[in-house]
Short mmCIF file of C-alpha atoms in Angstrom, two decimals:
data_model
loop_
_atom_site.label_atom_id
_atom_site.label_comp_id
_atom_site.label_asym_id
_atom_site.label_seq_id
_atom_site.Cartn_x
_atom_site.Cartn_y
_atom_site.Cartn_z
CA UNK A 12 -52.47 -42.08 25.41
CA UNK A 13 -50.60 -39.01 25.56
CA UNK A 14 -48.77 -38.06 22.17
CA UNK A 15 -44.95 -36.34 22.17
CA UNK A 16 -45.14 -32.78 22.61
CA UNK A 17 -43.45 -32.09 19.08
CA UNK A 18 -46.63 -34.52 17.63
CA UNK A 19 -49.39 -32.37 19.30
CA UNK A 20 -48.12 -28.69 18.75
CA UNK A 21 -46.95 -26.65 15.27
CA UNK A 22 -43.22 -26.51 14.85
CA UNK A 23 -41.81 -23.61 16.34
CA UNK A 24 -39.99 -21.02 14.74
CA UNK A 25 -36.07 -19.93 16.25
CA UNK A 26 -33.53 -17.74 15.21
CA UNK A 27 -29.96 -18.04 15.41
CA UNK A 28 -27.28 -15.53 14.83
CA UNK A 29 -23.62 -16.84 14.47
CA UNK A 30 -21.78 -13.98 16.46
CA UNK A 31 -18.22 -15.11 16.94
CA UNK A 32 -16.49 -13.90 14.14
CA UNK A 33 -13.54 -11.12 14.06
CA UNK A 34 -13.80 -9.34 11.79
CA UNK A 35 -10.51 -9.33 10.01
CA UNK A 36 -11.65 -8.32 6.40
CA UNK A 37 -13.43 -4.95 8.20
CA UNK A 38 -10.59 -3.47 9.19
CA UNK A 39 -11.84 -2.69 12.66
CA UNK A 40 -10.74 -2.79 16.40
CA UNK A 41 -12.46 -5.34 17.51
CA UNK A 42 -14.97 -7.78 16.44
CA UNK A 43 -16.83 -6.12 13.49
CA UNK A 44 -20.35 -6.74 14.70
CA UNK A 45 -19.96 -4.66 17.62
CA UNK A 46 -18.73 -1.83 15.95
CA UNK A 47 -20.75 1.31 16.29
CA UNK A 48 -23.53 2.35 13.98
CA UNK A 49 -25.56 5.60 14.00
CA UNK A 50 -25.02 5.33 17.58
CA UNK A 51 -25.35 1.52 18.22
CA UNK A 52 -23.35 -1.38 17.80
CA UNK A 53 -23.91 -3.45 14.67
CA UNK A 54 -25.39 -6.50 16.22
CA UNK A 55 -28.18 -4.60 18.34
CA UNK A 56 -29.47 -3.19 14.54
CA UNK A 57 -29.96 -6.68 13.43
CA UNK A 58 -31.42 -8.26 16.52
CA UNK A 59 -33.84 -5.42 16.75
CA UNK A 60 -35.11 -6.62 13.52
CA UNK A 61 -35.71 -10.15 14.34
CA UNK A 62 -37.46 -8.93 17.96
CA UNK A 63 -40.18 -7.59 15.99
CA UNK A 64 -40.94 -10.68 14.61
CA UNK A 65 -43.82 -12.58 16.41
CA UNK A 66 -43.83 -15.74 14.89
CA UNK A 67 -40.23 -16.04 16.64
CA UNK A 68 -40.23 -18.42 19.46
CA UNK A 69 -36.81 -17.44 20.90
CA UNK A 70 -33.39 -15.87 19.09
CA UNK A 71 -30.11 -17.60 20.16
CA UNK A 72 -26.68 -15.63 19.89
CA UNK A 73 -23.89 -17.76 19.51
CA UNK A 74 -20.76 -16.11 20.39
CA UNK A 75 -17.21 -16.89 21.41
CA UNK A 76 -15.71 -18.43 24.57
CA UNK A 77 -14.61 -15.51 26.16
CA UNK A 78 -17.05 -12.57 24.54
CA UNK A 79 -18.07 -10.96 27.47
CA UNK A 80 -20.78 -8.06 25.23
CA UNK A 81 -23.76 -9.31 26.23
CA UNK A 82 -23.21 -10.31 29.96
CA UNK A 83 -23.42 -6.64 30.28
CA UNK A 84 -26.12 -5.80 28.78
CA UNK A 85 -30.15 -6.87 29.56
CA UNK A 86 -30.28 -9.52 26.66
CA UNK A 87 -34.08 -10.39 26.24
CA UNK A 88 -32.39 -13.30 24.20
CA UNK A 89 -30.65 -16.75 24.61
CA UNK A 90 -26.40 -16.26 24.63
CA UNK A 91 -24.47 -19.09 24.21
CA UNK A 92 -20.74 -19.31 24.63
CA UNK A 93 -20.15 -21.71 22.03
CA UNK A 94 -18.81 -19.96 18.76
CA UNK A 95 -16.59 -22.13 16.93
CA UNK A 96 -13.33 -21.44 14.53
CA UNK A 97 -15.47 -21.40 11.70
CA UNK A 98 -19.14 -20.19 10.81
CA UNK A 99 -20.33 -23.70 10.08
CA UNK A 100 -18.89 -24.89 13.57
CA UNK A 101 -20.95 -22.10 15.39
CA UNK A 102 -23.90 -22.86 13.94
CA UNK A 103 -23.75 -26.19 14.73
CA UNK A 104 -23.01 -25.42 18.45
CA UNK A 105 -25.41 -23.47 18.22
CA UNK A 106 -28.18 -25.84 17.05
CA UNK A 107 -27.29 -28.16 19.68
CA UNK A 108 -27.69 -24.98 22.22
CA UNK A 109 -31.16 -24.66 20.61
CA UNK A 110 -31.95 -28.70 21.17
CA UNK A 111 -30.60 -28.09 25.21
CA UNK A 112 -33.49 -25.27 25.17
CA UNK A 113 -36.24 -27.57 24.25
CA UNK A 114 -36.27 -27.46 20.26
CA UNK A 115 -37.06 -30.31 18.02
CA UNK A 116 -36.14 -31.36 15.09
CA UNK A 117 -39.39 -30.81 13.57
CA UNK A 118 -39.15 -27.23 14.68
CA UNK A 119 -37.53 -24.25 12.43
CA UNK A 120 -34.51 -22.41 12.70
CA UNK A 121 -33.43 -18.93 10.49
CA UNK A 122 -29.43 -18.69 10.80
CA UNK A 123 -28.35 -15.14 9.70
CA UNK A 124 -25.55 -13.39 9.70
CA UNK A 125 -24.95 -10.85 12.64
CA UNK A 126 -23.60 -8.28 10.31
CA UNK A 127 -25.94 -7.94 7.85
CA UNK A 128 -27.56 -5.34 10.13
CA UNK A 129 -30.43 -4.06 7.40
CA UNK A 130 -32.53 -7.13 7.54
CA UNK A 131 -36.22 -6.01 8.25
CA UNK A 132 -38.70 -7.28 9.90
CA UNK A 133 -40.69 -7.67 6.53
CA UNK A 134 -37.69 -9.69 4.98
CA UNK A 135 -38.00 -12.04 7.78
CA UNK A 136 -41.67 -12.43 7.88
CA UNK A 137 -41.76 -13.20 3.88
CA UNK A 138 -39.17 -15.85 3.93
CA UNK A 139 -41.59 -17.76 7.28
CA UNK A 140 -44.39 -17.56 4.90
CA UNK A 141 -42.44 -18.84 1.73
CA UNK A 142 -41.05 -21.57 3.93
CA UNK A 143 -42.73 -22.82 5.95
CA UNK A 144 -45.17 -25.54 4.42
CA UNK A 145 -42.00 -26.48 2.36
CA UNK A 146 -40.33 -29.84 2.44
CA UNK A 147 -37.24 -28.25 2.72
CA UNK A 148 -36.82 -24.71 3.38
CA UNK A 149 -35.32 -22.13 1.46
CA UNK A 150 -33.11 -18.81 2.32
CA UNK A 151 -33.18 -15.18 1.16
CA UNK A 152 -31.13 -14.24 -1.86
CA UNK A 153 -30.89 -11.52 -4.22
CA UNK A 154 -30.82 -12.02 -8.01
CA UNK A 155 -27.20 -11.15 -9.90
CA UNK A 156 -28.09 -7.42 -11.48
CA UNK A 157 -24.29 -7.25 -13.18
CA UNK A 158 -22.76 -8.82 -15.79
CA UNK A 159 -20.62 -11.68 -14.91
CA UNK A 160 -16.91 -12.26 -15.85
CA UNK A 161 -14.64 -15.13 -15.55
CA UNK A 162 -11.03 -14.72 -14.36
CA UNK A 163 -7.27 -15.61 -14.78
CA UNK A 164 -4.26 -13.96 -14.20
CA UNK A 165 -5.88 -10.87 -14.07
CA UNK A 166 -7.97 -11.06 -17.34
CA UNK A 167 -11.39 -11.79 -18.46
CA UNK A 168 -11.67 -15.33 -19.49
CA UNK A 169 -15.37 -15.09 -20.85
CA UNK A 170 -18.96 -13.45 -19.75
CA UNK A 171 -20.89 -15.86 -17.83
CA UNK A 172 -24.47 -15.99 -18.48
CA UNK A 173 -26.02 -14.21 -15.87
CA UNK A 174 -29.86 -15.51 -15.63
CA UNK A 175 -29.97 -18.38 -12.78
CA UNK A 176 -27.46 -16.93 -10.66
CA UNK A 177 -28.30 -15.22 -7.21
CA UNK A 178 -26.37 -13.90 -4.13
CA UNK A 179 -27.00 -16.50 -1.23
CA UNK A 180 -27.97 -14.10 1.57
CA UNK A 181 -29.60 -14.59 4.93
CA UNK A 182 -31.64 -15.58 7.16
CA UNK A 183 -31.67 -18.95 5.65
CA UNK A 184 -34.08 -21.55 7.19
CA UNK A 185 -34.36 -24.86 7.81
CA UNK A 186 -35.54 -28.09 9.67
CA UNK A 187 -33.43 -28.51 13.01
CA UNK A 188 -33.10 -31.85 12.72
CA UNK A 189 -32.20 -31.80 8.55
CA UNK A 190 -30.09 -29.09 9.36
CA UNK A 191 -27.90 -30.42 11.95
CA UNK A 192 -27.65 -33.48 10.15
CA UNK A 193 -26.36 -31.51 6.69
CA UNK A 194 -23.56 -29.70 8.41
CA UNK A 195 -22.65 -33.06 10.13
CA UNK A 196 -21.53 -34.48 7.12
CA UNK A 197 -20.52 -31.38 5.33
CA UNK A 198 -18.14 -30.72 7.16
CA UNK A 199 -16.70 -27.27 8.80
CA UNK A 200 -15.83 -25.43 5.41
CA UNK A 201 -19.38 -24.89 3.93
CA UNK A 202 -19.79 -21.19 4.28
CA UNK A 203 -23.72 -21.14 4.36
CA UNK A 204 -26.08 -23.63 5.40
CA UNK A 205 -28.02 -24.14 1.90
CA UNK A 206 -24.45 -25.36 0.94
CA UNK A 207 -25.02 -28.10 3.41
CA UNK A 208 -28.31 -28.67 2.92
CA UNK A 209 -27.53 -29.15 -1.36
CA UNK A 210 -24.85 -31.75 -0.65
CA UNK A 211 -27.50 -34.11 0.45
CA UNK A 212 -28.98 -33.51 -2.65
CA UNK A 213 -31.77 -31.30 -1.49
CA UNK A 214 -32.91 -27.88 -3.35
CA UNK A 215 -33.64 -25.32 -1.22
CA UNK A 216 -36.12 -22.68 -2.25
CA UNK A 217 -34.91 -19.33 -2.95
CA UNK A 218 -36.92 -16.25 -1.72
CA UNK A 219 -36.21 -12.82 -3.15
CA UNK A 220 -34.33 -10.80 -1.02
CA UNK A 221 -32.95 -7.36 -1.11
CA UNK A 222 -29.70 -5.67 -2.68
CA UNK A 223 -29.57 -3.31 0.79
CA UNK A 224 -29.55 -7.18 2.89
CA UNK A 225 -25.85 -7.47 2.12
CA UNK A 226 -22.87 -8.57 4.79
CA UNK A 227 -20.95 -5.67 6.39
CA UNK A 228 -17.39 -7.17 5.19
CA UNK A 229 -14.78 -4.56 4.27
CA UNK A 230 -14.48 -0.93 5.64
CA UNK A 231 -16.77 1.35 2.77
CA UNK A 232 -19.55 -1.48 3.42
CA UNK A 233 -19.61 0.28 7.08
CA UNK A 234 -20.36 4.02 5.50
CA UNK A 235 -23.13 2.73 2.97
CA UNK A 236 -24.78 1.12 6.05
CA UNK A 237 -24.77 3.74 8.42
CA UNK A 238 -26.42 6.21 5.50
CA UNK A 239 -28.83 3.57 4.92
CA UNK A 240 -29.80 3.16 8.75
CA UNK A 241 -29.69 6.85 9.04
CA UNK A 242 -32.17 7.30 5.77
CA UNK A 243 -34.53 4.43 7.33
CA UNK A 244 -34.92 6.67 10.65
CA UNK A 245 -35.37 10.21 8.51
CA UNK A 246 -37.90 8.29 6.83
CA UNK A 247 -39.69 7.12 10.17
CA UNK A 248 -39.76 10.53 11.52
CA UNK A 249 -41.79 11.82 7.90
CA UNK A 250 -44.55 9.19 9.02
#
C-alpha cells in the first residue's frame, strides 16, 4: 500500500518573507524594503541570505496586490500577490500560497521580516538545527543588553528586572499546519508569529540571535545598515 507523500519523506523546510508593508515609520518614498542599499534594494540583501541556504526547499515573497517589483526582475523565487493590511494577514495568505505549492502541514516554514536585511546565512542555518527536532519550533531573538525602565507621563515608573527578557527577532519557525492554525484564532493584531503560537499555550524555543539582526524601521536605522553591509563586503575582499 502506498503511504501519503508527507508520511514517506522528511518535512521540508520553506521560507516566507512578508513583503507588503509601506513603510510609513522609515520615512521613505516608497515602500521601505525596496529602498536602495549600498547599491541594492533592501529586500534583494535579505533574500540573498536565505538563497544560500540549502536546506531551503523554496522562499515565498508575499507582497501586495498591485506591487509590480518583482515581475520585473528574474525572481528565482515564489511571488505571491497576496499581502494583507496587516503582517499577520500576509503571512497567513501567504501560508495558504505555500499549501497551493505543495507544502504540508508537517513541513516547516521560517517567516522573517523583509527588512531586516543583515540576516546571514549562518543565523538561518543555526535556528534549522535548533528547531528542527522540536515539538514546537522556536525563533531568533536577541537577549535585552540595557537596563529596563517603566513609563508614565513621561517619567520613570521603576527599573524592570532585566534577566528573562529578549528582543523577538526573525526568522521565526514553525509547523505549517500549527502555524496556520495559531494565527487563525489569534487574530490579525499579533505582530509576530510566536505571539500566536503562545496563545495556544505553546512555548516556543528561543535561539540566540544577533544585536546587528534588527528591523530597518525609522530613517538612522537605514545609515547603520548600509555601514554594516558595506563593512561585511570590506571584510570579504581581506579574505
Amino acid at each position: 500500500m502506498d503511504l501519503p507523500a508527507q508520511l514517506t519523506s522528511s518535512p521540508r523546510i520553506w521560507a516566507l518573507l512578508p513583503c507588503a508593508g509601506t513603510g510609513a515609520r522609515a520615512g521613505a518614498n516608497g515602500p521601505k524594503q525596496y529602498q536602495p542599499l549600498v547599491g541594492q534594494p533592501m529586500v534583494l540583501h535579505t533574500l540573498a541570505a536565505f538563497a544560500a541556504v540549502p536546506r531551503l526547499h523554496q522562499i515565498l515573497v508575499v507582497v501586495a496586490a498591485d506591487d509590480d517589483f518583482f515581475v520585473r526582475r528574474n525572481a528565482t523565487y515564489l511571488i505571491a500577490n497576496c499581502g494583507g493590511s496587516t503582517r499577520a494577514q500576509s503571512v497567513f495568505n501567504g501560508l495558504g500560497e505555500l499549501v497551493a505549492h505543495g507544502a504540508q502541514d508537517s513541513d516547516w516554514v521560517l517567516v522573517h521580516d523583509a527588512a531586516r536585511c543583515l540576516i546571514t546565512p549562518e543565523q538561518i542555518s543555526r535556528l534549522i538545527e535548533a528547531c528542527q527536532g522540536d515539538d514546537v519550533g522556536g525563533l531568533l531573538a536577541h537577549k535585552l543588553p540595557d537596563t529596563l525602565k517603566g513609563e508614565r507621563h513621561g517619567r520613570v515608573t521603576a527599573t524592570i528586572d532585566r534577566s528573562d527578557k529578549w528582543l523577538a527577532q526573525t526568522p521565526q519557525m514553525f509547523r505549517i499546519g500549527l502555524l496556520r492554525r495559531a494565527l487563525e484564532q489569534a487574530g490579525d493584531q499579533v505582530t509576530d508569529e510566536s505571539s500566536a503560537i503562545e496563545a495556544l499555550g505553546l512555548a516556543p524555543k528561543l535561539v540566540a540571535g544577533s544585536a546587528q539582526n534588527f528591523k530597518v524601521t525609522y530613517p538612522e536605522d537605514f545609515e547603520l545598515a548600509e555601514a554594516i553591509l558595506l563593512g561585511r563586503r570590506s571584510n570579504r575582499g581581506k579574505t
